Amino acid sequence: MARSISILGSGWLGLALAEHFVNQNYTVKASTRSENRFAEIRKIGAEPFKIDIEKLSTNLAKFLQSELLIVNITSKDLVAYQELIQAIEESPVKYVLFVSSTSVYENNNAFVKEDDGDEDLKSILYRIENLFRFNIHFKTAVIRFAGLVGYSRHPGKWFANKPVSQPDAPINLIHRDDCIGIIDAVIKQGAWDEVFNGCSSEHPTKREFYTHARQLLNLPAPEFLEDEEPDFKIVSNEKVIKELSYNFIYPDLLAYKEF
């Protein structure tokens, strides 16, 4: 099992992820696009690097001196990823964990699973996933996370000044603690060459959930746009539970009073 990890992207999820692995005695490098965040990264015990994949610099080779790379950035620049992958091929990296999104699935008004072929083939993100998945120089795992909640991302704040569309559609969300838990499970169990969905088990309606989230902040329910045609998907987490034996910390976000 890899004991050195480079994390490309140390934002809201990446920084917490870096701290998680530092606390488990991994050697961790963490990237940011701003040197202003170096002190924050050093504070948790990781080594900071300034990396922007759309403007790759000479320090990338040193950043990639790890057995495992976690790619956790929002860029959709296909050419930049191709250049990044070329650098990975020339590095000691043996494993790549690519943090993706359930937005790669088309809305089908039903459940979407990893192996059912429900992806939007025109999705740039899906094409980026495949750049990693089908590379023969390293092993890859892809985790498609649903909407991210927890800590500073309180869902009760999301619709302060705008109405909620399709109030009777189901939600697909996941708490940051479960994101870290699933990533940890994939790495420690060596679940490479796989795609996993990361989403909480329960899917209350937007009406139920966002009313609840606003109540937790002592705020009125948001405005809802009624009478819209259904256009949704329900993200299945069956595979991550069965294949990784993962037990969700927050299986039903409607049941919790804190995020």
PDB file of C-alpha atoms in Angstrom:
ATOM      1  CA  MET A   1       0.000   0.000   0.000  1.00  0.00           C
ATOM      2  CA  ALA A   2       1.285   3.440  -0.953  1.00  0.00           C
ATOM      3  CA  ARG A   3       2.614   5.538   1.928  1.00  0.00           C
ATOM      4  CA  SER A   4       3.373   8.691  -0.062  1.00  0.00           C
ATOM      5  CA  ILE A   5       0.492  10.694  -1.506  1.00  0.00           C
ATOM      6  CA  SER A   6       0.338  13.804  -3.656  1.00  0.00           C
ATOM      7  CA  ILE A   7      -2.998  15.617  -3.621  1.00  0.00           C
ATOM      8  CA  LEU A   8      -3.636  17.863  -6.607  1.00  0.00           C
ATOM      9  CA  GLY A   9      -6.071  20.439  -5.266  1.00  0.00           C
ATOM     10  CA  SER A  10      -6.230  21.365  -1.594  1.00  0.00           C
ATOM     11  CA  GLY A  11      -9.498  23.249  -1.364  1.00  0.00           C
ATOM     12  CA  TRP A  12     -12.496  22.450   0.824  1.00  0.00           C
ATOM     13  CA  LEU A  13     -12.172  18.680   0.323  1.00  0.00           C
ATOM     14  CA  GLY A  14      -8.495  18.380  -0.560  1.00  0.00           C
ATOM     15  CA  LEU A  15      -7.132  20.118   2.537  1.00  0.00           C
ATOM     16  CA  ALA A  16      -9.243  17.965   4.858  1.00  0.00           C
ATOM     17  CA  LEU A  17      -8.130  14.908   2.889  1.00  0.00           C
ATOM     18  CA  ALA A  18      -4.479  15.897   3.265  1.00  0.00           C
ATOM     19  CA  GLU A  19      -4.903  16.314   7.016  1.00  0.00           C
ATOM     20  CA  HIS A  20      -6.608  12.907   7.231  1.00  0.00           C
ATOM     21  CA  PHE A  21      -3.657  11.121   5.633  1.00  0.00           C
ATOM     22  CA  VAL A  22      -1.023  13.136   7.522  1.00  0.00           C
ATOM     23  CA  ASN A  23      -2.711  11.983  10.735  1.00  0.00           C
ATOM     24  CA  GLN A  24      -2.287   8.401   9.514  1.00  0.00           C
ATOM     25  CA  ASN A  25       1.457   8.925   9.021  1.00  0.00           C
ATOM     26  CA  TYR A  26       1.436   9.212   5.248  1.00  0.00           C
ATOM     27  CA  THR A  27       3.917  11.548   3.585  1.00  0.00           C
ATOM     28  CA  VAL A  28       1.636  14.093   1.913  1.00  0.00           C
ATOM     29  CA  LYS A  29       2.234  16.743  -0.727  1.00  0.00           C
ATOM     30  CA  ALA A  30      -0.655  19.132  -1.408  1.00  0.00           C
ATOM     31  CA  SER A  31      -1.012  21.597  -4.247  1.00  0.00           C
ATOM     32  CA  THR A  32      -2.631  25.006  -4.433  1.00  0.00           C
ATOM     33  CA  ARG A  33      -2.738  27.694  -7.090  1.00  0.00           C
ATOM     34  CA  SER A  34      -1.793  30.392  -4.570  1.00  0.00           C
ATOM     35  CA  GLU A  35       1.302  30.633  -2.390  1.00  0.00           C
ATOM     36  CA  ASN A  36      -0.882  32.521   0.101  1.00  0.00           C
ATOM     37  CA  ARG A  37      -2.188  29.124   1.251  1.00  0.00           C
ATOM     38  CA  PHE A  38       1.222  27.559   1.890  1.00  0.00           C
ATOM     39  CA  ALA A  39       1.099  28.307   5.630  1.00  0.00           C
ATOM     40  CA  GLU A  40      -2.331  26.670   5.892  1.00  0.00           C
ATOM     41  CA  ILE A  41      -1.015  23.520   4.210  1.00  0.00           C
ATOM     42  CA  ARG A  42       2.154  23.411   6.303  1.00  0.00           C
ATOM     43  CA  LYS A  43       0.067  23.794   9.461  1.00  0.00           C
ATOM     44  CA  ILE A  44      -1.561  20.392   8.901  1.00  0.00           C
ATOM     45  CA  GLY A  45       1.807  18.742   8.224  1.00  0.00           C
ATOM     46  CA  ALA A  46       1.724  18.519   4.417  1.00  0.00           C
ATOM     47  CA  GLU A  47       4.278  19.896   1.966  1.00  0.00           C
ATOM     48  CA  PRO A  48       2.808  22.693  -0.203  1.00  0.00           C
ATOM     49  CA  PHE A  49       3.320  23.106  -3.940  1.00  0.00           C
ATOM     50  CA  LYS A  50       2.048  25.774  -6.301  1.00  0.00           C
ATOM     51  CA  ILE A  51       0.524  23.884  -9.240  1.00  0.00           C
ATOM     52  CA  ASP A  52      -1.888  25.030 -11.942  1.00  0.00           C
ATOM     53  CA  ILE A  53      -2.475  22.315 -14.546  1.00  0.00           C
ATOM     54  CA  GLU A  54      -3.372  24.930 -17.134  1.00  0.00           C
ATOM     55  CA  LYS A  55       0.085  26.493 -16.603  1.00  0.00           C
ATOM     56  CA  LEU A  56       2.302  23.564 -15.680  1.00  0.00           C
ATOM     57  CA  SER A  57       5.661  24.512 -14.158  1.00  0.00           C
ATOM     58  CA  THR A  58       8.965  22.801 -13.462  1.00  0.00           C
ATOM     59  CA  ASN A  59       8.033  21.929  -9.870  1.00  0.00           C
ATOM     60  CA  LEU A  60       5.426  19.433 -11.117  1.00  0.00           C
ATOM     61  CA  ALA A  61       8.040  16.664 -11.365  1.00  0.00           C
ATOM     62  CA  LYS A  62       8.938  17.076  -7.682  1.00  0.00           C
ATOM     63  CA  PHE A  63       5.258  17.188  -6.713  1.00  0.00           C
ATOM     64  CA  LEU A  64       4.722  13.859  -8.484  1.00  0.00           C
ATOM     65  CA  GLN A  65       7.433  12.105  -6.446  1.00  0.00           C
ATOM     66  CA  SER A  66       4.839   9.892  -4.753  1.00  0.00           C
ATOM     67  CA  GLU A  67       3.397   6.433  -5.253  1.00  0.00           C
ATOM     68  CA  LEU A  68      -0.176   7.705  -5.332  1.00  0.00           C
ATOM     69  CA  LEU A  69      -1.771  10.810  -6.822  1.00  0.00           C
ATOM     70  CA  ILE A  70      -5.224  12.105  -5.905  1.00  0.00           C
ATOM     71  CA  VAL A  71      -6.600  14.450  -8.571  1.00  0.00           C
ATOM     72  CA  ASN A  72      -9.140  16.730  -6.927  1.00  0.00           C
ATOM     73  CA  ILE A  73      -9.540  19.836  -9.073  1.00  0.00           C
ATOM     74  CA  THR A  74     -12.386  21.421 -11.005  1.00  0.00           C
ATOM     75  CA  SER A  75     -10.611  22.156 -14.295  1.00  0.00           C
ATOM     76  CA  LYS A  76     -12.294  20.828 -17.444  1.00  0.00           C
ATOM     77  CA  ASP A  77      -9.338  21.626 -19.722  1.00  0.00           C
ATOM     78  CA  LEU A  78      -8.895  18.408 -21.703  1.00  0.00           C
ATOM     79  CA  VAL A  79      -5.532  19.429 -23.180  1.00  0.00           C
ATOM     80  CA  ALA A  80      -4.175  20.368 -19.746  1.00  0.00           C
ATOM     81  CA  TYR A  81      -5.116  16.937 -18.428  1.00  0.00           C
ATOM     82  CA  GLN A  82      -3.376  15.275 -21.364  1.00  0.00           C
ATOM     83  CA  GLU A  83      -0.200  17.182 -20.496  1.00  0.00           C
ATOM     84  CA  LEU A  84      -0.602  16.282 -16.815  1.00  0.00           C
ATOM     85  CA  ILE A  85      -0.970  12.603 -17.688  1.00  0.00           C
ATOM     86  CA  GLN A  86       2.202  12.722 -19.765  1.00  0.00           C
ATOM     87  CA  ALA A  87       4.035  14.036 -16.684  1.00  0.00           C
ATOM     88  CA  ILE A  88       2.481  11.306 -14.522  1.00  0.00           C
ATOM     89  CA  GLU A  89       3.718   8.668 -16.980  1.00  0.00           C
ATOM     90  CA  GLU A  90       7.265   9.957 -16.455  1.00  0.00           C
ATOM     91  CA  SER A  91       6.940   9.958 -12.643  1.00  0.00           C
ATOM     92  CA  PRO A  92       7.028   7.305  -9.882  1.00  0.00           C
ATOM     93  CA  VAL A  93       3.216   7.476  -9.552  1.00  0.00           C
ATOM     94  CA  LYS A  94       1.705   3.976  -9.702  1.00  0.00           C
ATOM     95  CA  TYR A  95      -1.871   4.778  -8.690  1.00  0.00           C
ATOM     96  CA  VAL A  96      -4.232   7.653  -9.485  1.00  0.00           C
ATOM     97  CA  LEU A  97      -7.492   8.358  -7.691  1.00  0.00           C
ATOM     98  CA  PHE A  98      -9.572  10.744  -9.778  1.00  0.00           C
ATOM     99  CA  VAL A  99     -12.261  12.698  -7.947  1.00  0.00           C
ATOM    100  CA  SER A 100     -15.138  13.129 -10.369  1.00  0.00           C
ATOM    101  CA  SER A 101     -18.806  14.063 -10.165  1.00  0.00           C
ATOM    102  CA  THR A 102     -22.174  12.412 -10.655  1.00  0.00           C
ATOM    103  CA  SER A 103     -22.824  15.178 -13.186  1.00  0.00           C
ATOM    104  CA  VAL A 104     -21.373  12.753 -15.771  1.00  0.00           C
ATOM    105  CA  TYR A 105     -24.717  10.915 -15.668  1.00  0.00           C
ATOM    106  CA  GLU A 106     -27.656  11.983 -17.766  1.00  0.00           C
ATOM    107  CA  ASN A 107     -30.960  12.658 -16.045  1.00  0.00           C
ATOM    108  CA  ASN A 108     -33.134   9.590 -16.639  1.00  0.00           C
ATOM    109  CA  ASN A 109     -35.764  10.004 -13.879  1.00  0.00           C
ATOM    110  CA  ALA A 110     -34.448   6.760 -12.356  1.00  0.00           C
ATOM    111  CA  PHE A 111     -31.445   5.265 -10.565  1.00  0.00           C
ATOM    112  CA  VAL A 112     -28.007   5.622 -12.144  1.00  0.00           C
ATOM    113  CA  LYS A 113     -25.287   3.061 -11.451  1.00  0.00           C
ATOM    114  CA  GLU A 114     -21.630   2.888 -12.369  1.00  0.00           C
ATOM    115  CA  ASP A 115     -21.891   0.013 -14.841  1.00  0.00           C
ATOM    116  CA  ASP A 116     -25.232   0.714 -16.548  1.00  0.00           C
ATOM    117  CA  GLY A 117     -23.967   3.033 -19.282  1.00  0.00           C
ATOM    118  CA  ASP A 118     -25.982   6.057 -18.147  1.00  0.00           C
ATOM    119  CA  GLU A 119     -23.133   8.523 -18.689  1.00  0.00           C
ATOM    120  CA  ASP A 120     -23.505  11.549 -20.919  1.00  0.00           C
ATOM    121  CA  LEU A 121     -21.069  10.639 -23.690  1.00  0.00           C
ATOM    122  CA  LYS A 122     -20.695  14.326 -24.581  1.00  0.00           C
ATOM    123  CA  SER A 123     -19.546  15.204 -21.055  1.00  0.00           C
ATOM    124  CA  ILE A 124     -16.030  16.658 -20.957  1.00  0.00           C
ATOM    125  CA  LEU A 125     -15.647  15.303 -17.432  1.00  0.00           C
ATOM    126  CA  TYR A 126     -16.482  11.795 -18.634  1.00  0.00           C
ATOM    127  CA  ARG A 127     -13.828  12.106 -21.343  1.00  0.00           C
ATOM    128  CA  ILE A 128     -11.301  13.256 -18.727  1.00  0.00           C
ATOM    129  CA  GLU A 129     -12.172  10.261 -16.539  1.00  0.00           C
ATOM    130  CA  ASN A 130     -11.402   7.966 -19.453  1.00  0.00           C
ATOM    131  CA  LEU A 131      -8.015   9.572 -20.074  1.00  0.00           C
ATOM    132  CA  PHE A 132      -7.029   8.261 -16.652  1.00  0.00           C
ATOM    133  CA  ARG A 133      -8.996   5.001 -16.651  1.00  0.00           C
ATOM    134  CA  PHE A 134      -7.569   3.640 -19.876  1.00  0.00           C
ATOM    135  CA  ASN A 135      -3.960   4.684 -19.357  1.00  0.00           C
ATOM    136  CA  ILE A 136      -1.672   1.646 -19.239  1.00  0.00           C
ATOM    137  CA  HIS A 137       1.109   3.306 -17.222  1.00  0.00           C
ATOM    138  CA  PHE A 138      -0.735   3.484 -13.878  1.00  0.00           C
ATOM    139  CA  LYS A 139      -3.817   2.093 -12.185  1.00  0.00           C
ATOM    140  CA  THR A 140      -6.815   4.373 -11.672  1.00  0.00           C
ATOM    141  CA  ALA A 141      -9.899   4.517  -9.492  1.00  0.00           C
ATOM    142  CA  VAL A 142     -12.639   7.064 -10.199  1.00  0.00           C
ATOM    143  CA  ILE A 143     -15.024   8.273  -7.507  1.00  0.00           C
ATOM    144  CA  ARG A 144     -18.058  10.223  -8.686  1.00  0.00           C
ATOM    145  CA  PHE A 145     -19.276  12.326  -5.791  1.00  0.00           C
ATOM    146  CA  ALA A 146     -22.742  13.818  -5.547  1.00  0.00           C
ATOM    147  CA  GLY A 147     -23.279  17.358  -4.230  1.00  0.00           C
ATOM    148  CA  LEU A 148     -20.891  18.091  -1.368  1.00  0.00           C
ATOM    149  CA  VAL A 149     -22.113  19.235   2.041  1.00  0.00           C
ATOM    150  CA  GLY A 150     -20.688  19.661   5.518  1.00  0.00           C
ATOM    151  CA  TYR A 151     -18.869  22.177   7.689  1.00  0.00           C
ATOM    152  CA  SER A 152     -18.713  25.507   5.807  1.00  0.00           C
ATOM    153  CA  ARG A 153     -20.993  24.142   3.067  1.00  0.00           C
ATOM    154  CA  HIS A 154     -24.323  24.306   4.859  1.00  0.00           C
ATOM    155  CA  PRO A 155     -27.191  23.540   2.444  1.00  0.00           C
ATOM    156  CA  GLY A 156     -29.480  25.871   4.374  1.00  0.00           C
ATOM    157  CA  LYS A 157     -27.534  28.795   2.894  1.00  0.00           C
ATOM    158  CA  TRP A 158     -27.751  27.735  -0.738  1.00  0.00           C
ATOM    159  CA  PHE A 159     -31.116  29.203  -1.693  1.00  0.00           C
ATOM    160  CA  ALA A 160     -31.168  32.445   0.243  1.00  0.00           C
ATOM    161  CA  ASN A 161     -32.060  34.602  -2.751  1.00  0.00           C
ATOM    162  CA  LYS A 162     -33.280  32.209  -5.413  1.00  0.00           C
ATOM    163  CA  PRO A 163     -36.095  29.684  -5.741  1.00  0.00           C
ATOM    164  CA  VAL A 164     -35.583  25.920  -5.699  1.00  0.00           C
ATOM    165  CA  SER A 165     -36.483  24.245  -8.976  1.00  0.00           C
ATOM    166  CA  GLN A 166     -38.227  20.868  -9.159  1.00  0.00           C
ATOM    167  CA  PRO A 167     -39.042  20.705  -5.428  1.00  0.00           C
ATOM    168  CA  ASP A 168     -40.349  17.146  -5.663  1.00  0.00           C
ATOM    169  CA  ALA A 169     -37.199  15.771  -7.292  1.00  0.00           C
ATOM    170  CA  PRO A 170     -34.866  13.672  -5.088  1.00  0.00           C
ATOM    171  CA  ILE A 171     -31.583  15.043  -3.770  1.00  0.00           C
ATOM    172  CA  ASN A 172     -28.163  13.507  -4.376  1.00  0.00           C
ATOM    173  CA  LEU A 173     -25.747  14.738  -1.724  1.00  0.00           C
ATOM    174  CA  ILE A 174     -22.823  13.449   0.334  1.00  0.00           C
ATOM    175  CA  HIS A 175     -21.112  14.719   3.479  1.00  0.00           C
ATOM    176  CA  ARG A 176     -17.405  15.543   3.311  1.00  0.00           C
ATOM    177  CA  ASP A 177     -16.624  13.010   6.037  1.00  0.00           C
ATOM    178  CA  ASP A 178     -18.027  10.262   3.810  1.00  0.00           C
ATOM    179  CA  CYS A 179     -16.033  11.541   0.829  1.00  0.00           C
ATOM    180  CA  ILE A 180     -12.865  11.104   2.865  1.00  0.00           C
ATOM    181  CA  GLY A 181     -14.059   7.738   4.160  1.00  0.00           C
ATOM    182  CA  ILE A 182     -14.691   6.376   0.662  1.00  0.00           C
ATOM    183  CA  ILE A 183     -11.356   7.650  -0.672  1.00  0.00           C
ATOM    184  CA  ASP A 184      -9.620   6.054   2.313  1.00  0.00           C
ATOM    185  CA  ALA A 185     -11.407   2.743   1.682  1.00  0.00           C
ATOM    186  CA  VAL A 186     -10.482   2.665  -2.013  1.00  0.00           C
ATOM    187  CA  ILE A 187      -6.812   3.296  -1.257  1.00  0.00           C
ATOM    188  CA  LYS A 188      -6.479   0.900   1.667  1.00  0.00           C
ATOM    189  CA  GLN A 189      -8.389  -1.880  -0.083  1.00  0.00           C
ATOM    190  CA  GLY A 190      -6.543  -1.369  -3.362  1.00  0.00           C
ATOM    191  CA  ALA A 191      -9.797  -1.043  -5.308  1.00  0.00           C
ATOM    192  CA  TRP A 192      -8.165   0.093  -8.543  1.00  0.00           C
ATOM    193  CA  ASP A 193      -9.550  -0.140 -12.076  1.00  0.00           C
ATOM    194  CA  GLU A 194     -12.995   0.664 -10.685  1.00  0.00           C
ATOM    195  CA  VAL A 195     -15.562   3.463 -10.764  1.00  0.00           C
ATOM    196  CA  PHE A 196     -17.566   4.210  -7.608  1.00  0.00           C
ATOM    197  CA  ASN A 197     -20.468   6.543  -6.872  1.00  0.00           C
ATOM    198  CA  GLY A 198     -20.263   8.516  -3.643  1.00  0.00           C
ATOM    199  CA  CYS A 199     -23.721   9.572  -2.474  1.00  0.00           C
ATOM    200  CA  SER A 200     -25.714   9.256   0.735  1.00  0.00           C
ATOM    201  CA  SER A 201     -28.218   6.400   0.852  1.00  0.00           C
ATOM    202  CA  GLU A 202     -31.435   8.358   1.270  1.00  0.00           C
ATOM    203  CA  HIS A 203     -32.911  10.700  -1.321  1.00  0.00           C
ATOM    204  CA  PRO A 204     -35.582  12.938   0.222  1.00  0.00           C
ATOM    205  CA  THR A 205     -37.174  15.515  -2.030  1.00  0.00           C
ATOM    206  CA  LYS A 206     -35.652  18.938  -2.422  1.00  0.00           C
ATOM    207  CA  ARG A 207     -38.727  20.334  -0.691  1.00  0.00           C
ATOM    208  CA  GLU A 208     -38.203  18.160   2.375  1.00  0.00           C
ATOM    209  CA  PHE A 209     -34.456  18.557   2.573  1.00  0.00           C
ATOM    210  CA  TYR A 210     -34.014  22.272   1.969  1.00  0.00           C
ATOM    211  CA  THR A 211     -36.920  23.147   4.255  1.00  0.00           C
ATOM    212  CA  HIS A 212     -35.180  21.073   6.946  1.00  0.00           C
ATOM    213  CA  ALA A 213     -31.780  22.638   6.249  1.00  0.00           C
ATOM    214  CA  ARG A 214     -33.197  26.160   6.480  1.00  0.00           C
ATOM    215  CA  GLN A 215     -34.998  25.329   9.726  1.00  0.00           C
ATOM    216  CA  LEU A 216     -31.668  24.309  11.267  1.00  0.00           C
ATOM    217  CA  LEU A 217     -30.524  27.901  10.719  1.00  0.00           C
ATOM    218  CA  ASN A 218     -33.828  29.310  12.009  1.00  0.00           C
ATOM    219  CA  LEU A 219     -34.655  30.513   8.511  1.00  0.00           C
ATOM    220  CA  PRO A 220     -37.938  30.245   6.600  1.00  0.00           C
ATOM    221  CA  ALA A 221     -38.384  27.621   3.903  1.00  0.00           C
ATOM    222  CA  PRO A 222     -37.068  28.672   0.496  1.00  0.00           C
ATOM    223  CA  GLU A 223     -39.324  29.559  -2.397  1.00  0.00           C
ATOM    224  CA  PHE A 224     -40.132  26.622  -4.659  1.00  0.00           C
ATOM    225  CA  LEU A 225     -40.842  26.638  -8.389  1.00  0.00           C
ATOM    226  CA  GLU A 226     -43.905  24.451  -8.798  1.00  0.00           C
ATOM    227  CA  ASP A 227     -45.280  22.512 -11.773  1.00  0.00           C
ATOM    228  CA  GLU A 228     -41.983  21.797 -13.499  1.00  0.00           C
ATOM    229  CA  GLU A 229     -41.546  18.640 -15.550  1.00  0.00           C
ATOM    230  CA  PRO A 230     -39.481  15.996 -13.705  1.00  0.00           C
ATOM    231  CA  ASP A 231     -35.858  15.920 -14.819  1.00  0.00           C
ATOM    232  CA  PHE A 232     -33.657  14.135 -12.313  1.00  0.00           C
ATOM    233  CA  LYS A 233     -31.549  11.120 -11.469  1.00  0.00           C
ATOM    234  CA  ILE A 234     -31.129   9.076  -8.292  1.00  0.00           C
ATOM    235  CA  VAL A 235     -27.505   8.161  -7.655  1.00  0.00           C
ATOM    236  CA  SER A 236     -27.068   4.611  -6.394  1.00  0.00           C
ATOM    237  CA  ASN A 237     -24.380   3.899  -3.783  1.00  0.00           C
ATOM    238  CA  GLU A 238     -24.972   0.144  -3.846  1.00  0.00           C
ATOM    239  CA  LYS A 239     -21.554  -0.655  -5.322  1.00  0.00           C
ATOM    240  CA  VAL A 240     -19.506   1.233  -2.735  1.00  0.00           C
ATOM    241  CA  ILE A 241     -21.453  -0.457   0.075  1.00  0.00           C
ATOM    242  CA  LYS A 242     -21.184  -3.962  -1.378  1.00  0.00           C
ATOM    243  CA  GLU A 243     -17.685  -3.957  -2.822  1.00  0.00           C
ATOM    244  CA  LEU A 244     -15.935  -1.814  -0.199  1.00  0.00           C
ATOM    245  CA  SER A 245     -18.185  -2.764   2.751  1.00  0.00           C
ATOM    246  CA  TYR A 246     -18.408   0.972   3.369  1.00  0.00           C
ATOM    247  CA  ASN A 247     -20.669   2.123   6.195  1.00  0.00           C
ATOM    248  CA  PHE A 248     -21.857   5.677   5.661  1.00  0.00           C
ATOM    249  CA  ILE A 249     -21.382   8.137   8.513  1.00  0.00           C
ATOM    250  CA  TYR A 250     -24.260  10.217   7.131  1.00  0.00           C
ATOM    251  CA  PRO A 251     -26.540   7.792   5.247  1.00  0.00           C
ATOM    252  CA  ASP A 252     -29.600  10.023   5.672  1.00  0.00           C
ATOM    253  CA  LEU A 253     -28.780  13.721   5.708  1.00  0.00           C
ATOM    254  CA  LEU A 254     -32.367  14.559   6.624  1.00  0.00           C
ATOM    255  CA  ALA A 255     -31.810  12.881  10.000  1.00  0.00           C
ATOM    256  CA  TYR A 256     -29.024  15.206  11.156  1.00  0.00           C
ATOM    257  CA  LYS A 257     -29.232  18.528  12.928  1.00  0.00           C
ATOM    258  CA  GLU A 258     -25.692  19.602  12.019  1.00  0.00           C
ATOM    259  CA  PHE A 259     -23.723  19.541   8.787  1.00  0.00           C
TER     260      PHE A 259
END
